[in-house]
Amino acid sequence: MSFIQEGISLVAQTDPEVAQSIQRELDRQKGNIELIASENIVSPAVLAAMGTVLTNKYAEGYSGRRYYGGCEYVDEVETLAIERAKKLFGAEHANVQPHSGAQANLAAYMAVIDPGDKVFGLSLAAGGHLTHGAPANASGKLYDFTQYGTDPVTGLIDYDFLAEKVAEEKPKLVVAGASAYPRIIDFERIGRIAHDNGALFMVDMAHIAGLVASGDHPSPVPYADIVTTTTHKTLRGPRGGMILCRSEFAKKIDHAIFPGTQGGPLEHVIAGKAVCFLEALSDDFREYQHRIVRNSKALADALLEKGFSLVTGGTDNHMSLIDLRPMGVTGIDMQHRLDSVRITANKNAVPNDPQKASVTSGLRVGTPAVTTRGFNEDDMREVAELIYLTASRYDEKKNEIIERVKALCDAHPIYE
Ligand code: DSN
């Protein structure tokens, strides 16, 4: 796409070193099979919206109530983003200013609980997120988190354990949502557990936001008091965050973002979010999300046929979590091998992983990005074969795998 190349040329006129790195990254994205479940390939319109003069504008506050003059046009953009987000997810209130999912989560906690309050969150080891109470994260340091997990045999969220513990410990807030969980999450059930015990219910739907928008995953919005998300995963928007909530929490959420945890909003990114939400309201987008899930299931089935072991035995969503132990290779070694054949994925802990976090026994693979570039179910079977060869006959087959990756990428170009 010539405007992308023109942008890099413009950077090169001032800064050839940075331009060269951007060019290399563009080439990497074009020539690699992207299987990181949290990544995607945005549309030219989303990309272009982010590279605009909106980056020049300070706009602390909210539309119509800013701390600076000259905000009439960024007000228009932010209002469009808010209205589209509300329509897309059927939400009563939306705040589109969070710079990231982590910022969204921190602000959500700050809005409804106090430091030291008791909270429940899915543990990182069971597929949860750092910001759901991991000891190293501010969430784990500021709040008294109890981490719930998954059943060691099935790999599924242990709802009975959660119900028992919530009844016993009476937390102020229950958090659901995951970064490495390949199955449908029963938000209705967790919401009932929380509300029956006097707790608020928050869902971080970052990974599955696109699937929620299309109906491929049940929506948490009817059951949760607050829903946070990123906008760049299955939703295929710019890198950033968002908070949806019931009207009764709107003021507290807005206050917790600004002035609570952030200063000036990134209006150029908010413009990208507005464009993304418009795209997500289309039939094409809904069909794209259906294809993500079909591709994910095709990949999972093909991996199982090749003898891989999958946590929970398969997938309902956009990702699978491979337990590599039967293949005799660690997560980090597999990630490095895949990098060398131009397949990008990430090592990931599996439940009760005997390896440390920097090594792991698992690999997480997702289909949002490859589906964007047009891979179909046959292509996913070929990808499964390439992952299998990389795990089992790497030295002997490396060059052949590289050729086959190139053939797939050439057949499905991006940003041409
Ligand atoms: N880093 C994201 C992921 O890969 O799932 C979560 O924030």
Coordinates of C-alpha atoms and ligand atoms in Angstrom, one line a residue:
M1 CA 0.0 0.0 0.0
S2 CA 1.8 3.1 -1.2
F3 CA 0.8 5.4 1.7
I4 CA 2.6 3.0 4.1
Q5 CA 5.7 3.1 1.9
E6 CA 5.4 6.9 1.6
G7 CA 5.1 7.2 5.4
I8 CA 8.4 5.2 5.8
S9 CA 10.1 7.4 3.2
L10 CA 9.0 10.5 5.1
V11 CA 10.5 9.1 8.3
A12 CA 13.7 8.2 6.4
Q13 CA 14.2 11.8 5.3
T14 CA 14.6 12.7 9.0
D15 CA 15.7 9.5 10.6
P16 CA 17.0 6.7 8.3
E17 CA 17.7 4.4 11.3
V18 CA 14.2 4.4 12.6
A19 CA 12.8 4.2 9.1
Q20 CA 14.9 1.1 8.4
S21 CA 13.6 -0.7 11.5
I22 CA 10.0 0.2 10.5
Q23 CA 10.7 -1.2 7.0
R24 CA 12.1 -4.4 8.4
E25 CA 9.1 -4.8 10.7
L26 CA 6.7 -4.3 7.7
D27 CA 8.7 -6.9 5.8
R28 CA 8.5 -9.3 8.8
Q29 CA 4.7 -8.9 9.1
K30 CA 4.4 -9.5 5.4
G31 CA 6.6 -12.6 5.3
N32 CA 5.8 -14.3 8.7
I33 CA 2.8 -16.4 9.7
E34 CA 1.5 -14.5 12.7
L35 CA 0.0 -16.9 15.3
I36 CA 0.2 -14.7 18.4
A37 CA -3.4 -14.9 19.6
S38 CA -3.4 -11.3 20.8
E39 CA -2.2 -9.7 17.6
N40 CA -3.9 -8.7 14.4
I41 CA -3.4 -6.7 11.2
V42 CA -5.4 -3.4 11.2
S43 CA -7.1 -2.0 8.1
P44 CA -5.4 0.9 6.2
A45 CA -8.1 3.2 7.6
V46 CA -7.3 2.4 11.2
L47 CA -3.6 2.7 10.4
A48 CA -4.0 6.0 8.7
A49 CA -6.3 7.5 11.5
M50 CA -3.5 6.9 14.0
G51 CA -0.9 8.7 11.9
T52 CA -2.8 12.0 11.9
V53 CA -2.5 15.5 13.3
L54 CA -4.8 14.5 16.2
T55 CA -1.6 13.5 18.0
N56 CA -0.8 17.2 18.4
K57 CA -3.9 17.9 20.5
Y58 CA -4.1 18.0 24.3
A59 CA -7.6 17.2 25.5
E60 CA -7.7 16.4 29.2
G61 CA -11.2 15.8 30.3
Y62 CA -14.2 14.6 28.3
S63 CA -16.1 15.9 25.2
G64 CA -17.6 19.3 26.0
R65 CA -15.7 19.4 29.4
R66 CA -12.1 19.8 28.4
Y67 CA -9.3 21.6 30.2
Y68 CA -8.0 23.1 26.9
G69 CA -9.4 25.2 24.1
G70 CA -9.6 24.0 20.5
C71 CA -11.1 20.7 21.3
E72 CA -14.2 20.9 19.1
Y73 CA -12.9 18.4 16.5
V74 CA -11.4 15.9 18.9
D75 CA -14.7 16.1 20.8
E76 CA -16.4 14.9 17.6
V77 CA -14.0 12.0 17.1
E78 CA -14.2 10.9 20.7
T79 CA -18.0 11.1 20.8
L80 CA -18.2 9.0 17.6
A81 CA -16.0 6.4 19.2
I82 CA -18.1 6.3 22.4
E83 CA -21.4 6.1 20.6
R84 CA -20.2 3.3 18.2
A85 CA -18.7 1.3 21.1
K86 CA -22.0 1.5 23.0
K87 CA -23.9 0.3 20.0
L88 CA -21.4 -2.4 19.2
F89 CA -21.6 -4.0 22.6
G90 CA -25.0 -2.8 23.9
A91 CA -23.4 -1.0 26.7
E92 CA -24.8 1.9 28.8
H93 CA -21.5 3.8 29.1
A94 CA -18.1 3.7 27.3
N95 CA -14.8 5.3 28.1
V96 CA -12.5 5.1 25.1
Q97 CA -9.5 6.9 26.7
P98 CA -7.5 4.0 28.4
H99 CA -4.1 3.9 26.8
S100 CA -4.0 0.1 27.2
G101 CA -5.8 -2.9 28.7
A102 CA -3.6 -2.7 31.8
Q103 CA -4.6 1.0 32.3
A104 CA -8.2 0.1 31.8
N105 CA -8.0 -2.6 34.5
L106 CA -6.2 -0.4 37.0
A107 CA -8.8 2.4 36.6
A108 CA -11.7 -0.1 36.9
Y109 CA -10.2 -1.3 40.2
M110 CA -9.7 2.3 41.4
A111 CA -13.2 3.2 40.5
V112 CA -15.0 0.6 42.6
I113 CA -12.6 -0.8 45.3
D114 CA -10.1 0.5 47.8
P115 CA -6.5 -0.6 48.4
G116 CA -6.5 -3.7 50.6
D117 CA -10.0 -4.9 49.4
K118 CA -10.5 -8.5 48.6
V119 CA -10.8 -9.5 45.0
F120 CA -10.9 -12.8 43.0
G121 CA -9.1 -13.2 39.7
L122 CA -8.1 -16.1 37.4
S123 CA -4.4 -16.9 38.1
L124 CA -1.8 -16.2 35.5
A125 CA -0.8 -19.9 35.6
A126 CA -4.3 -20.9 34.7
G127 CA -4.4 -18.5 31.7
G128 CA -5.4 -15.3 33.5
H129 CA -3.7 -11.9 33.1
L130 CA -0.9 -10.1 35.0
T131 CA -3.3 -7.4 35.9
H132 CA -5.8 -9.8 37.5
G133 CA -3.8 -9.9 40.8
A134 CA -0.4 -11.3 39.9
P135 CA 2.0 -10.6 42.8
A136 CA 4.4 -8.7 40.6
N137 CA 1.7 -6.4 39.2
A138 CA 0.2 -3.3 40.9
S139 CA -3.1 -5.1 41.1
G140 CA -1.5 -7.8 43.3
K141 CA 0.4 -5.3 45.4
L142 CA -2.5 -2.9 46.0
Y143 CA -5.4 -5.3 46.5
D144 CA -5.9 -8.6 48.4
F145 CA -6.3 -11.0 45.5
T146 CA -7.3 -14.6 45.7
Q147 CA -6.4 -16.4 42.6
Y148 CA -8.8 -19.1 41.3
G149 CA -7.7 -21.6 38.7
T150 CA -8.6 -24.4 36.4
D151 CA -9.4 -28.0 37.0
P152 CA -6.1 -30.0 36.8
V153 CA -7.8 -32.8 34.8
T154 CA -10.1 -30.9 32.4
G155 CA -8.2 -27.6 32.2
L156 CA -11.6 -25.9 32.5
I157 CA -12.3 -23.0 34.9
D158 CA -13.4 -24.6 38.2
Y159 CA -16.7 -22.8 38.7
D160 CA -17.6 -24.9 41.8
F161 CA -14.4 -24.0 43.5
L162 CA -14.9 -20.4 42.7
A163 CA -18.5 -20.4 44.0
E164 CA -17.3 -22.1 47.3
K165 CA -14.4 -19.7 47.8
V166 CA -16.4 -16.5 47.0
A167 CA -19.1 -17.6 49.4
E168 CA -16.4 -18.2 52.1
E169 CA -14.3 -15.1 51.5
K170 CA -16.9 -12.6 50.4
P171 CA -14.7 -10.4 48.1
K172 CA -15.7 -6.9 47.0
L173 CA -15.0 -7.8 43.3
V174 CA -14.8 -10.9 41.1
V175 CA -12.8 -10.6 37.9
A176 CA -13.2 -12.9 35.0
G177 CA -11.4 -13.0 31.6
A178 CA -8.3 -14.6 30.4
S179 CA -5.3 -14.4 28.1
A180 CA -4.7 -18.1 27.5
Y181 CA -8.0 -19.9 27.9
P182 CA -9.3 -21.6 24.8
R183 CA -12.9 -22.2 25.9
I184 CA -16.2 -20.3 26.3
I185 CA -16.3 -18.5 29.7
D186 CA -19.6 -18.7 31.5
F187 CA -20.0 -15.1 32.4
E188 CA -23.6 -15.5 33.4
R189 CA -22.6 -18.1 36.0
I190 CA -19.6 -16.1 37.4
G191 CA -21.8 -13.0 37.5
R192 CA -24.4 -14.9 39.6
I193 CA -21.7 -16.2 41.9
A194 CA -20.4 -12.6 42.4
H195 CA -23.8 -10.9 42.8
D196 CA -25.3 -13.6 45.1
N197 CA -22.4 -12.9 47.5
G198 CA -22.6 -9.2 47.4
A199 CA -19.6 -8.7 45.1
L200 CA -19.3 -6.6 42.0
F201 CA -18.4 -8.4 38.7
M202 CA -15.8 -7.2 36.3
V203 CA -14.9 -8.9 33.0
D204 CA -11.7 -8.3 31.0
M205 CA -12.8 -9.4 27.5
A206 CA -9.7 -8.2 25.8
H207 CA -8.9 -11.4 23.9
I208 CA -12.5 -12.2 22.8
A209 CA -13.9 -8.6 22.2
G210 CA -14.3 -9.2 18.5
L211 CA -15.9 -12.6 19.1
V212 CA -18.3 -10.9 21.5
A213 CA -19.2 -8.2 19.0
S214 CA -20.1 -10.9 16.4
G215 CA -21.9 -13.2 18.8
D216 CA -19.2 -15.9 18.5
H217 CA -18.7 -15.7 22.3
P218 CA -21.6 -14.9 24.8
S219 CA -21.4 -11.3 25.8
P220 CA -20.4 -10.4 29.4
V221 CA -22.1 -7.0 29.1
P222 CA -25.6 -8.1 30.4
Y223 CA -24.0 -9.8 33.5
A224 CA -21.0 -7.6 34.4
D225 CA -21.0 -4.3 36.2
I226 CA -17.8 -3.3 34.4
V227 CA -16.2 -4.7 31.2
T228 CA -12.7 -3.8 30.1
T229 CA -11.0 -4.6 26.9
T230 CA -8.1 -3.8 24.6
T231 CA -9.0 -2.7 21.1
H232 CA -6.2 -4.4 19.1
K233 CA -6.8 -8.1 19.5
T234 CA -9.7 -9.9 17.8
L235 CA -11.4 -6.5 17.6
R236 CA -8.7 -5.5 15.1
G237 CA -8.3 -1.8 16.1
P238 CA -5.4 0.3 17.2
R239 CA -3.3 -0.7 20.2
G240 CA -5.3 0.7 23.2
G241 CA -8.0 0.1 25.8
M242 CA -11.6 0.8 26.7
I243 CA -14.0 0.4 29.6
L244 CA -17.8 -0.3 29.3
C245 CA -20.0 -0.1 32.3
R246 CA -23.5 0.4 33.7
S247 CA -24.6 4.0 33.9
E248 CA -24.4 3.9 37.7
F249 CA -20.6 3.5 37.5
A250 CA -20.0 5.9 34.6
K251 CA -18.9 8.9 36.7
K252 CA -16.6 6.8 38.9
I253 CA -15.0 5.1 35.8
D254 CA -14.5 8.4 34.0
H255 CA -13.0 9.9 37.1
A256 CA -10.7 6.9 37.6
I257 CA -9.3 7.3 34.1
F258 CA -8.9 11.1 34.2
P259 CA -7.7 12.5 36.5
G260 CA -7.3 9.2 38.4
T261 CA -4.7 7.3 36.4
Q262 CA -4.2 9.1 33.1
G263 CA -3.5 12.6 31.7
G264 CA -4.2 13.7 28.1
P265 CA -6.0 11.1 26.0
L266 CA -4.4 9.9 22.8
E267 CA -6.9 11.3 20.4
H268 CA -5.2 10.0 17.3
V269 CA -5.6 6.5 18.7
I270 CA -9.2 7.2 19.7
A271 CA -9.8 8.1 16.1
G272 CA -8.4 4.7 15.2
K273 CA -10.8 3.2 17.7
A274 CA -13.7 5.0 16.2
V275 CA -12.8 3.6 12.7
C276 CA -12.4 0.2 14.2
F277 CA -15.8 0.2 15.8
L278 CA -17.4 1.3 12.6
E279 CA -15.8 -1.6 10.8
A280 CA -16.8 -3.9 13.6
L281 CA -20.5 -2.9 13.1
S282 CA -20.4 -4.4 9.6
D283 CA -21.6 -7.7 8.3
D284 CA -18.1 -8.3 6.9
F285 CA -16.6 -8.0 10.3
R286 CA -19.1 -10.5 11.8
E287 CA -18.3 -13.0 9.0
Y288 CA -14.5 -12.4 9.7
Q289 CA -15.0 -13.4 13.3
H290 CA -16.9 -16.5 12.3
R291 CA -13.9 -17.4 10.1
I292 CA -11.5 -16.8 13.0
V293 CA -13.3 -19.5 15.0
R294 CA -13.6 -21.9 12.1
N295 CA -9.9 -21.5 11.4
S296 CA -9.0 -22.0 15.0
K297 CA -11.0 -25.2 15.2
A298 CA -9.4 -26.5 12.0
L299 CA -6.0 -25.7 13.4
A300 CA -6.8 -27.5 16.7
D301 CA -8.2 -30.6 15.0
A302 CA -5.2 -30.8 12.7
L303 CA -2.8 -30.4 15.6
L304 CA -4.6 -33.2 17.5
E305 CA -4.4 -35.5 14.5
K306 CA -0.7 -34.9 14.4
G307 CA -0.4 -36.1 18.0
F308 CA -0.2 -32.7 19.8
S309 CA -1.8 -32.4 23.2
L310 CA -4.1 -29.4 23.7
V311 CA -5.1 -28.0 27.0
T312 CA -8.9 -28.7 27.4
G313 CA -8.6 -31.0 24.4
G314 CA -9.5 -28.3 21.8
T315 CA -10.9 -24.8 21.4
D316 CA -14.1 -22.8 21.2
N317 CA -12.5 -19.5 20.4
H318 CA -9.6 -18.0 18.5
M319 CA -6.8 -19.8 20.2
S320 CA -5.4 -23.1 21.3
L321 CA -2.9 -23.9 24.0
I322 CA -0.5 -26.7 23.1
D323 CA 1.1 -28.7 25.9
L324 CA 4.4 -29.5 24.3
R325 CA 5.6 -32.0 26.8
P326 CA 4.7 -35.1 24.8
M327 CA 6.8 -33.6 21.9
G328 CA 9.9 -33.3 24.1
V329 CA 10.4 -29.6 23.4
T330 CA 10.0 -26.6 25.7
G331 CA 7.9 -23.6 25.0
I332 CA 10.9 -21.3 24.6
D333 CA 12.8 -23.7 22.3
M334 CA 9.7 -24.1 20.1
Q335 CA 9.2 -20.3 20.0
H336 CA 12.8 -19.9 18.8
R337 CA 12.5 -22.7 16.2
L338 CA 9.3 -21.2 14.9
D339 CA 10.9 -17.7 14.7
S340 CA 13.7 -19.2 12.6
V341 CA 11.2 -20.6 10.0
R342 CA 9.1 -17.3 10.0
I343 CA 6.2 -18.5 12.1
T344 CA 5.5 -16.2 15.1
A345 CA 4.0 -17.6 18.2
N346 CA 4.6 -17.3 22.0
K347 CA 5.7 -19.7 24.6
N348 CA 3.0 -20.0 27.3
A349 CA 2.7 -21.7 30.6
V350 CA 0.3 -24.7 30.7
P351 CA -1.7 -25.4 34.0
N352 CA 0.7 -26.7 36.6
D353 CA 3.6 -26.1 34.4
P354 CA 6.8 -27.6 35.8
Q355 CA 9.0 -25.1 33.8
K356 CA 9.7 -21.6 34.9
A357 CA 7.8 -18.7 33.2
S358 CA 10.8 -17.9 31.0
V359 CA 10.8 -21.5 29.6
T360 CA 7.3 -23.0 29.9
S361 CA 6.0 -26.2 28.5
G362 CA 3.4 -24.7 26.2
L363 CA 2.8 -22.7 23.0
R364 CA -0.2 -20.5 22.4
V365 CA -1.5 -20.2 18.8
G366 CA -4.3 -18.0 17.6
T367 CA -6.0 -17.3 14.3
P368 CA -7.1 -13.6 14.3
A369 CA -4.1 -12.3 12.2
V370 CA -3.9 -15.1 9.7
T371 CA -7.6 -15.0 9.2
T372 CA -7.4 -11.2 8.4
R373 CA -4.9 -12.0 5.7
G374 CA -7.3 -14.6 4.2
F375 CA -6.0 -18.0 5.4
N376 CA -8.8 -20.6 5.2
E377 CA -9.2 -24.0 6.9
D378 CA -7.0 -25.8 4.4
D379 CA -4.3 -23.2 5.1
M380 CA -4.7 -23.9 8.8
R381 CA -4.1 -27.6 8.2
E382 CA -0.9 -26.7 6.3
V383 CA 0.1 -24.5 9.3
A384 CA -0.5 -27.5 11.7
E385 CA 1.8 -29.6 9.5
L386 CA 4.5 -27.0 9.6
I387 CA 4.2 -26.7 13.4
Y388 CA 4.5 -30.5 13.6
L389 CA 7.6 -30.6 11.4
T390 CA 9.2 -27.8 13.4
A391 CA 8.6 -29.8 16.6
S392 CA 9.6 -33.2 15.3
R393 CA 12.0 -32.9 12.4
Y394 CA 13.3 -29.4 12.7
D395 CA 17.0 -29.9 11.5
E396 CA 16.1 -32.0 8.6
K397 CA 13.1 -29.9 7.4
K398 CA 13.9 -26.4 8.3
N399 CA 14.6 -25.1 4.7
E400 CA 11.5 -26.9 3.4
I401 CA 9.3 -25.3 6.1
I402 CA 10.7 -21.8 5.3
E403 CA 9.7 -22.4 1.6
R404 CA 6.2 -23.5 2.6
V405 CA 5.7 -20.5 4.9
K406 CA 6.7 -18.2 2.0
A407 CA 4.2 -19.9 -0.3
L408 CA 1.4 -19.3 2.2
C409 CA 2.3 -15.7 2.8
D410 CA 2.7 -15.0 -0.9
A411 CA -0.7 -16.5 -1.5
H412 CA -2.2 -14.1 1.1
P413 CA -0.4 -10.8 0.9
I414 CA -0.9 -7.8 3.3
Y415 CA -0.6 -4.1 2.7
E416 CA 0.0 -4.6 -1.0
Ligands
DSN1 N1 0.0 -9.5 26.1 C1 -1.4 -9.9 25.9 C2 -1.5 -11.3 25.4 O1 -0.6 -11.7 24.6 O2 -2.4 -12.0 25.7 C3 -2.2 -9.7 27.1 O3 -2.2 -8.4 27.5

